[in-house]
JSON list of C-alpha atoms and ligand atoms in Angstrom, two decimals:
[
{"chain": "A", "resi": 584, "resn": "MET", "atom": "CA", "xyz": [0.03, 0.00, 0.02]},
{"chain": "A", "resi": 585, "resn": "ARG", "atom": "CA", "xyz": [1.20, 3.39, -0.97]},
{"chain": "A", "resi": 586, "resn": "LEU", "atom": "CA", "xyz": [0.31, 6.99, 0.18]},
{"chain": "A", "resi": 587, "resn": "ILE", "atom": "CA", "xyz": [-1.78, 7.35, -3.10]},
{"chain": "A", "resi": 588, "resn": "ASP", "atom": "CA", "xyz": [-4.10, 4.55, -1.92]},
{"chain": "A", "resi": 589, "resn": "VAL", "atom": "CA", "xyz": [-5.78, 7.21, 0.50]},
{"chain": "A", "resi": 590, "resn": "THR", "atom": "CA", "xyz": [-7.55, 9.70, -1.83]},
{"chain": "A", "resi": 591, "resn": "GLU", "atom": "CA", "xyz": [-7.84, 13.24, -1.23]},
{"chain": "A", "resi": 592, "resn": "GLU", "atom": "CA", "xyz": [-11.49, 12.59, -1.16]},
{"chain": "A", "resi": 593, "resn": "THR", "atom": "CA", "xyz": [-11.01, 10.32, 1.86]},
{"chain": "A", "resi": 594, "resn": "TRP", "atom": "CA", "xyz": [-8.69, 12.79, 3.51]},
{"chain": "A", "resi": 595, "resn": "ALA", "atom": "CA", "xyz": [-11.29, 15.31, 3.27]},
{"chain": "A", "resi": 596, "resn": "ARG", "atom": "CA", "xyz": [-14.14, 13.13, 4.64]},
{"chain": "A", "resi": 597, "resn": "LEU", "atom": "CA", "xyz": [-11.89, 12.05, 7.64]},
{"chain": "A", "resi": 598, "resn": "THR", "atom": "CA", "xyz": [-10.93, 15.71, 8.23]},
{"chain": "A", "resi": 599, "resn": "GLU", "atom": "CA", "xyz": [-14.98, 16.59, 8.26]},
{"chain": "A", "resi": 600, "resn": "ALA", "atom": "CA", "xyz": [-15.40, 13.82, 10.63]},
{"chain": "A", "resi": 601, "resn": "ALA", "atom": "CA", "xyz": [-12.73, 14.89, 12.94]},
{"chain": "A", "resi": 602, "resn": "VAL", "atom": "CA", "xyz": [-13.93, 18.32, 13.05]},
{"chain": "A", "resi": 603, "resn": "GLU", "atom": "CA", "xyz": [-17.51, 17.30, 13.93]},
{"chain": "A", "resi": 604, "resn": "ALA", "atom": "CA", "xyz": [-15.97, 15.25, 16.64]},
{"chain": "A", "resi": 605, "resn": "MET", "atom": "CA", "xyz": [-13.87, 18.23, 17.69]},
{"chain": "A", "resi": 606, "resn": "GLY", "atom": "CA", "xyz": [-17.16, 20.03, 18.34]},
{"chain": "A", "resi": 607, "resn": "ARG", "atom": "CA", "xyz": [-18.09, 17.51, 20.78]},
{"chain": "A", "resi": 608, "resn": "ALA", "atom": "CA", "xyz": [-15.05, 17.85, 22.76]},
{"chain": "A", "resi": 609, "resn": "TYR", "atom": "CA", "xyz": [-15.05, 18.27, 26.71]},
{"chain": "A", "resi": 610, "resn": "ALA", "atom": "CA", "xyz": [-11.96, 20.62, 27.35]},
{"chain": "A", "resi": 611, "resn": "PRO", "atom": "CA", "xyz": [-13.00, 23.23, 30.02]},
{"chain": "A", "resi": 612, "resn": "TYR", "atom": "CA", "xyz": [-9.47, 23.13, 31.53]},
{"chain": "A", "resi": 613, "resn": "SER", "atom": "CA", "xyz": [-7.12, 23.51, 28.66]},
{"chain": "A", "resi": 614, "resn": "GLY", "atom": "CA", "xyz": [-9.61, 25.13, 26.18]},
{"chain": "A", "resi": 615, "resn": "PHE", "atom": "CA", "xyz": [-8.03, 22.96, 23.53]},
{"chain": "A", "resi": 616, "resn": "SER", "atom": "CA", "xyz": [-10.70, 20.97, 21.75]},
{"chain": "A", "resi": 617, "resn": "VAL", "atom": "CA", "xyz": [-9.47, 18.02, 19.92]},
{"chain": "A", "resi": 618, "resn": "GLY", "atom": "CA", "xyz": [-11.12, 15.84, 17.10]},
{"chain": "A", "resi": 619, "resn": "ALA", "atom": "CA", "xyz": [-9.81, 12.77, 15.47]},
{"chain": "A", "resi": 620, "resn": "ALA", "atom": "CA", "xyz": [-11.03, 10.24, 12.78]},
{"chain": "A", "resi": 621, "resn": "ALA", "atom": "CA", "xyz": [-9.98, 7.19, 10.98]},
{"chain": "A", "resi": 622, "resn": "LEU", "atom": "CA", "xyz": [-10.65, 4.97, 8.30]},
{"chain": "A", "resi": 623, "resn": "THR", "atom": "CA", "xyz": [-10.64, 1.28, 9.17]},
{"chain": "A", "resi": 624, "resn": "ASP", "atom": "CA", "xyz": [-9.51, -1.55, 6.94]},
{"chain": "A", "resi": 625, "resn": "ASP", "atom": "CA", "xyz": [-13.02, -2.41, 6.28]},
{"chain": "A", "resi": 626, "resn": "GLY", "atom": "CA", "xyz": [-14.04, 0.95, 5.23]},
{"chain": "A", "resi": 627, "resn": "ARG", "atom": "CA", "xyz": [-15.75, 2.38, 8.49]},
{"chain": "A", "resi": 628, "resn": "VAL", "atom": "CA", "xyz": [-14.95, 5.96, 9.78]},
{"chain": "A", "resi": 629, "resn": "VAL", "atom": "CA", "xyz": [-14.47, 6.06, 13.48]},
{"chain": "A", "resi": 630, "resn": "SER", "atom": "CA", "xyz": [-13.88, 9.34, 15.42]},
{"chain": "A", "resi": 631, "resn": "GLY", "atom": "CA", "xyz": [-13.46, 10.68, 18.82]},
{"chain": "A", "resi": 632, "resn": "CYS", "atom": "CA", "xyz": [-12.81, 13.72, 21.11]},
{"chain": "A", "resi": 633, "resn": "ASN", "atom": "CA", "xyz": [-10.71, 14.54, 23.97]},
{"chain": "A", "resi": 634, "resn": "VAL", "atom": "CA", "xyz": [-12.69, 14.44, 27.21]},
{"chain": "A", "resi": 635, "resn": "GLU", "atom": "CA", "xyz": [-10.87, 16.19, 30.04]},
{"chain": "A", "resi": 636, "resn": "ASN", "atom": "CA", "xyz": [-11.24, 15.61, 33.82]},
{"chain": "A", "resi": 637, "resn": "ALA", "atom": "CA", "xyz": [-10.68, 17.82, 36.91]},
{"chain": "A", "resi": 638, "resn": "ALA", "atom": "CA", "xyz": [-8.08, 15.41, 37.93]},
{"chain": "A", "resi": 639, "resn": "TYR", "atom": "CA", "xyz": [-6.14, 16.75, 34.70]},
{"chain": "A", "resi": 640, "resn": "GLY", "atom": "CA", "xyz": [-3.99, 13.51, 34.51]},
{"chain": "A", "resi": 641, "resn": "VAL", "atom": "CA", "xyz": [-7.17, 11.49, 33.97]},
{"chain": "A", "resi": 642, "resn": "THR", "atom": "CA", "xyz": [-7.97, 13.14, 30.76]},
{"chain": "A", "resi": 643, "resn": "LEU", "atom": "CA", "xyz": [-8.67, 11.26, 27.56]},
{"chain": "A", "resi": 644, "resn": "CYS", "atom": "CA", "xyz": [-7.22, 12.08, 24.36]},
{"chain": "A", "resi": 645, "resn": "ALA", "atom": "CA", "xyz": [-9.35, 12.29, 21.09]},
{"chain": "A", "resi": 646, "resn": "GLU", "atom": "CA", "xyz": [-7.47, 9.27, 19.93]},
{"chain": "A", "resi": 647, "resn": "CYS", "atom": "CA", "xyz": [-8.60, 7.17, 23.12]},
{"chain": "A", "resi": 648, "resn": "SER", "atom": "CA", "xyz": [-12.06, 7.64, 22.38]},
{"chain": "A", "resi": 649, "resn": "LEU", "atom": "CA", "xyz": [-11.50, 6.92, 18.64]},
{"chain": "A", "resi": 650, "resn": "VAL", "atom": "CA", "xyz": [-9.86, 3.50, 19.48]},
{"chain": "A", "resi": 651, "resn": "SER", "atom": "CA", "xyz": [-12.68, 2.83, 21.90]},
{"chain": "A", "resi": 652, "resn": "GLU", "atom": "CA", "xyz": [-15.03, 3.40, 19.03]},
{"chain": "A", "resi": 653, "resn": "LEU", "atom": "CA", "xyz": [-13.20, 1.09, 16.81]},
{"chain": "A", "resi": 654, "resn": "PHE", "atom": "CA", "xyz": [-13.98, -1.81, 19.26]},
{"chain": "A", "resi": 655, "resn": "ALA", "atom": "CA", "xyz": [-17.29, -0.72, 20.02]},
{"chain": "A", "resi": 656, "resn": "THR", "atom": "CA", "xyz": [-18.28, -0.89, 16.43]},
{"chain": "A", "resi": 657, "resn": "GLY", "atom": "CA", "xyz": [-16.61, -4.13, 15.56]},
{"chain": "A", "resi": 658, "resn": "GLY", "atom": "CA", "xyz": [-12.77, -3.92, 15.97]},
{"chain": "A", "resi": 659, "resn": "GLY", "atom": "CA", "xyz": [-10.72, -4.01, 13.02]},
{"chain": "A", "resi": 660, "resn": "THR", "atom": "CA", "xyz": [-7.49, -1.98, 12.15]},
{"chain": "A", "resi": 661, "resn": "LEU", "atom": "CA", "xyz": [-6.79, 1.61, 11.12]},
{"chain": "A", "resi": 662, "resn": "ARG", "atom": "CA", "xyz": [-5.68, 2.79, 7.49]},
{"chain": "A", "resi": 663, "resn": "ALA", "atom": "CA", "xyz": [-5.97, 6.39, 7.54]},
{"chain": "A", "resi": 664, "resn": "PHE", "atom": "CA", "xyz": [-5.87, 8.66, 10.62]},
{"chain": "A", "resi": 665, "resn": "VAL", "atom": "CA", "xyz": [-6.32, 12.43, 11.05]},
{"chain": "A", "resi": 666, "resn": "CYS", "atom": "CA", "xyz": [-6.27, 14.66, 14.17]},
{"chain": "A", "resi": 667, "resn": "VAL", "atom": "CA", "xyz": [-7.40, 18.35, 14.40]},
{"chain": "A", "resi": 668, "resn": "ASN", "atom": "CA", "xyz": [-7.16, 21.36, 16.72]},
{"chain": "A", "resi": 669, "resn": "GLY", "atom": "CA", "xyz": [-9.97, 23.76, 17.48]},
{"chain": "A", "resi": 670, "resn": "ASP", "atom": "CA", "xyz": [-9.43, 25.56, 14.01]},
{"chain": "A", "resi": 671, "resn": "GLY", "atom": "CA", "xyz": [-9.93, 22.45, 12.13]},
{"chain": "A", "resi": 672, "resn": "GLU", "atom": "CA", "xyz": [-6.21, 22.22, 11.34]},
{"chain": "A", "resi": 673, "resn": "PRO", "atom": "CA", "xyz": [-4.14, 18.94, 11.46]},
{"chain": "A", "resi": 674, "resn": "LEU", "atom": "CA", "xyz": [-2.43, 18.28, 14.65]},
{"chain": "A", "resi": 675, "resn": "ALA", "atom": "CA", "xyz": [0.47, 15.97, 15.64]},
{"chain": "A", "resi": 676, "resn": "PRO", "atom": "CA", "xyz": [-0.84, 13.08, 17.99]},
{"chain": "A", "resi": 677, "resn": "CYS", "atom": "CA", "xyz": [0.96, 13.18, 21.08]},
{"chain": "A", "resi": 678, "resn": "GLY", "atom": "CA", "xyz": [3.51, 10.52, 21.98]},
{"chain": "A", "resi": 679, "resn": "ARG", "atom": "CA", "xyz": [1.25, 8.43, 24.11]},
{"chain": "A", "resi": 680, "resn": "CYS", "atom": "CA", "xyz": [-1.53, 8.34, 21.33]},
{"chain": "A", "resi": 681, "resn": "ARG", "atom": "CA", "xyz": [1.34, 7.37, 18.66]},
{"chain": "A", "resi": 682, "resn": "GLN", "atom": "CA", "xyz": [1.82, 4.37, 20.75]},
{"chain": "A", "resi": 683, "resn": "LEU", "atom": "CA", "xyz": [-1.88, 3.84, 21.15]},
{"chain": "A", "resi": 684, "resn": "LEU", "atom": "CA", "xyz": [-2.47, 3.93, 17.17]},
{"chain": "A", "resi": 685, "resn": "PHE", "atom": "CA", "xyz": [0.69, 1.80, 16.63]},
{"chain": "A", "resi": 686, "resn": "GLU", "atom": "CA", "xyz": [-1.35, -1.07, 18.45]},
{"chain": "A", "resi": 687, "resn": "HIS", "atom": "CA", "xyz": [-4.27, -0.81, 16.13]},
{"chain": "A", "resi": 688, "resn": "LYS", "atom": "CA", "xyz": [-2.63, -0.06, 12.76]},
{"chain": "A", "resi": 689, "resn": "GLY", "atom": "CA", "xyz": [-3.15, -2.10, 9.75]},
{"chain": "A", "resi": 690, "resn": "PRO", "atom": "CA", "xyz": [-0.34, -3.02, 7.51]},
{"chain": "A", "resi": 691, "resn": "GLU", "atom": "CA", "xyz": [0.30, 0.73, 6.52]},
{"chain": "A", "resi": 692, "resn": "LEU", "atom": "CA", "xyz": [-1.44, 3.32, 8.63]},
{"chain": "A", "resi": 693, "resn": "LEU", "atom": "CA", "xyz": [-1.00, 6.62, 7.25]},
{"chain": "A", "resi": 694, "resn": "LEU", "atom": "CA", "xyz": [-1.49, 9.83, 9.37]},
{"chain": "A", "resi": 695, "resn": "ALA", "atom": "CA", "xyz": [-2.37, 13.35, 8.08]},
{"chain": "A", "resi": 696, "resn": "THR", "atom": "CA", "xyz": [0.05, 15.57, 10.31]},
{"chain": "A", "resi": 697, "resn": "PRO", "atom": "CA", "xyz": [1.15, 19.36, 9.92]},
{"chain": "A", "resi": 698, "resn": "ALA", "atom": "CA", "xyz": [4.20, 18.08, 8.19]},
{"chain": "A", "resi": 699, "resn": "GLY", "atom": "CA", "xyz": [2.17, 16.13, 5.72]},
{"chain": "A", "resi": 700, "resn": "VAL", "atom": "CA", "xyz": [0.92, 12.62, 5.28]},
{"chain": "A", "resi": 701, "resn": "LEU", "atom": "CA", "xyz": [3.32, 10.33, 7.18]},
{"chain": "A", "resi": 702, "resn": "THR", "atom": "CA", "xyz": [3.43, 6.37, 7.74]},
{"chain": "A", "resi": 703, "resn": "MET", "atom": "CA", "xyz": [3.37, 5.16, 11.35]},
{"chain": "A", "resi": 704, "resn": "GLU", "atom": "CA", "xyz": [7.02, 4.07, 11.07]},
{"chain": "A", "resi": 705, "resn": "GLN", "atom": "CA", "xyz": [7.77, 7.90, 10.13]},
{"chain": "A", "resi": 706, "resn": "VAL", "atom": "CA", "xyz": [5.97, 9.16, 13.43]},
{"chain": "A", "resi": 707, "resn": "LEU", "atom": "CA", "xyz": [7.05, 6.35, 15.76]},
{"chain": "A", "resi": 708, "resn": "PRO", "atom": "CA", "xyz": [10.10, 4.88, 14.56]},
{"chain": "A", "resi": 709, "resn": "GLY", "atom": "CA", "xyz": [11.28, 1.53, 15.88]},
{"chain": "A", "resi": 710, "resn": "ALA", "atom": "CA", "xyz": [8.27, 1.20, 18.12]},
{"chain": "A", "resi": 711, "resn": "PHE", "atom": "CA", "xyz": [7.55, -1.32, 20.89]},
{"chain": "A", "resi": 712, "resn": "GLY", "atom": "CA", "xyz": [4.76, -3.33, 20.04]},
{"chain": "A", "resi": 713, "resn": "PRO", "atom": "CA", "xyz": [2.78, -6.64, 20.41]},
{"chain": "A", "resi": 714, "resn": "GLU", "atom": "CA", "xyz": [5.48, -8.78, 18.60]},
{"chain": "A", "resi": 715, "resn": "ASP", "atom": "CA", "xyz": [7.92, -7.68, 21.28]},
{"chain": "A", "resi": 716, "resn": "LEU", "atom": "CA", "xyz": [6.02, -9.57, 23.78]},
{"chain": "A", "resi": 717, "resn": "SER", "atom": "CA", "xyz": [6.41, -13.06, 21.87]},
{"chain": "B", "resi": 1012, "resn": "THU", "atom": "N1", "xyz": [-4.90, 16.08, 23.16]},
{"chain": "B", "resi": 1012, "resn": "THU", "atom": "C1", "xyz": [-5.59, 15.04, 22.55]},
{"chain": "B", "resi": 1012, "resn": "THU", "atom": "O1", "xyz": [-6.86, 14.70, 22.61]},
{"chain": "B", "resi": 1012, "resn": "THU", "atom": "N2", "xyz": [-4.73, 14.33, 21.63]},
{"chain": "B", "resi": 1012, "resn": "THU", "atom": "C2", "xyz": [-3.46, 14.55, 21.32]},
{"chain": "B", "resi": 1012, "resn": "THU", "atom": "O2", "xyz": [-2.78, 13.97, 20.55]},
{"chain": "B", "resi": 1012, "resn": "THU", "atom": "C3", "xyz": [-2.85, 15.77, 21.90]},
{"chain": "B", "resi": 1012, "resn": "THU", "atom": "C4", "xyz": [-3.44, 16.28, 23.03]},
{"chain": "B", "resi": 1012, "resn": "THU", "atom": "C5", "xyz": [-5.83, 16.64, 24.16]},
{"chain": "B", "resi": 1012, "resn": "THU", "atom": "C6", "xyz": [-5.41, 16.59, 25.62]},
{"chain": "B", "resi": 1012, "resn": "THU", "atom": "C7", "xyz": [-5.81, 17.74, 26.28]},
{"chain": "B", "resi": 1012, "resn": "THU", "atom": "O3", "xyz": [-7.49, 17.51, 26.50]},
{"chain": "B", "resi": 1012, "resn": "THU", "atom": "C8", "xyz": [-5.78, 18.96, 25.27]},
{"chain": "B", "resi": 1012, "resn": "THU", "atom": "O4", "xyz": [-5.17, 18.18, 24.03]},
{"chain": "B", "resi": 1012, "resn": "THU", "atom": "C9", "xyz": [-4.34, 19.87, 25.77]},
{"chain": "B", "resi": 1012, "resn": "THU", "atom": "O5", "xyz": [-3.23, 18.84, 25.85]}
]
């Protein structure tokens, strides 16, 4: 699979879903709303928003709710991912969420970032993953 396999139309659709999710964020402490959306390998679109907590460290990133929706709607793996800030612009997923996404990536997960479309290997090179446990 190559970068070209995810069309501009798909990226636009994912960005739209991420912006919609961002509008449902609960971010009263940071004031920084985040939305994320991804295409699954079987063609579903899953999304999520950040959900903060008065105990700041308990905050759920948008990617956490996206992964939860991935499983709640049937599981599978992720093919293309986008994360947006409150202005709907691409946002780099935080380090913890890169690890979270790595676990659920398909054969080649592509991520739309401020630096352009990157592979999972590019955003988290040499990652620790499930295979390291065997
Ligand atoms: N945030 C995410 O939801 N995902 C990221 O990848 C980066 C950070 C959220 C967590 C917190 O609610 C807010 O952005 C500010 O850090």
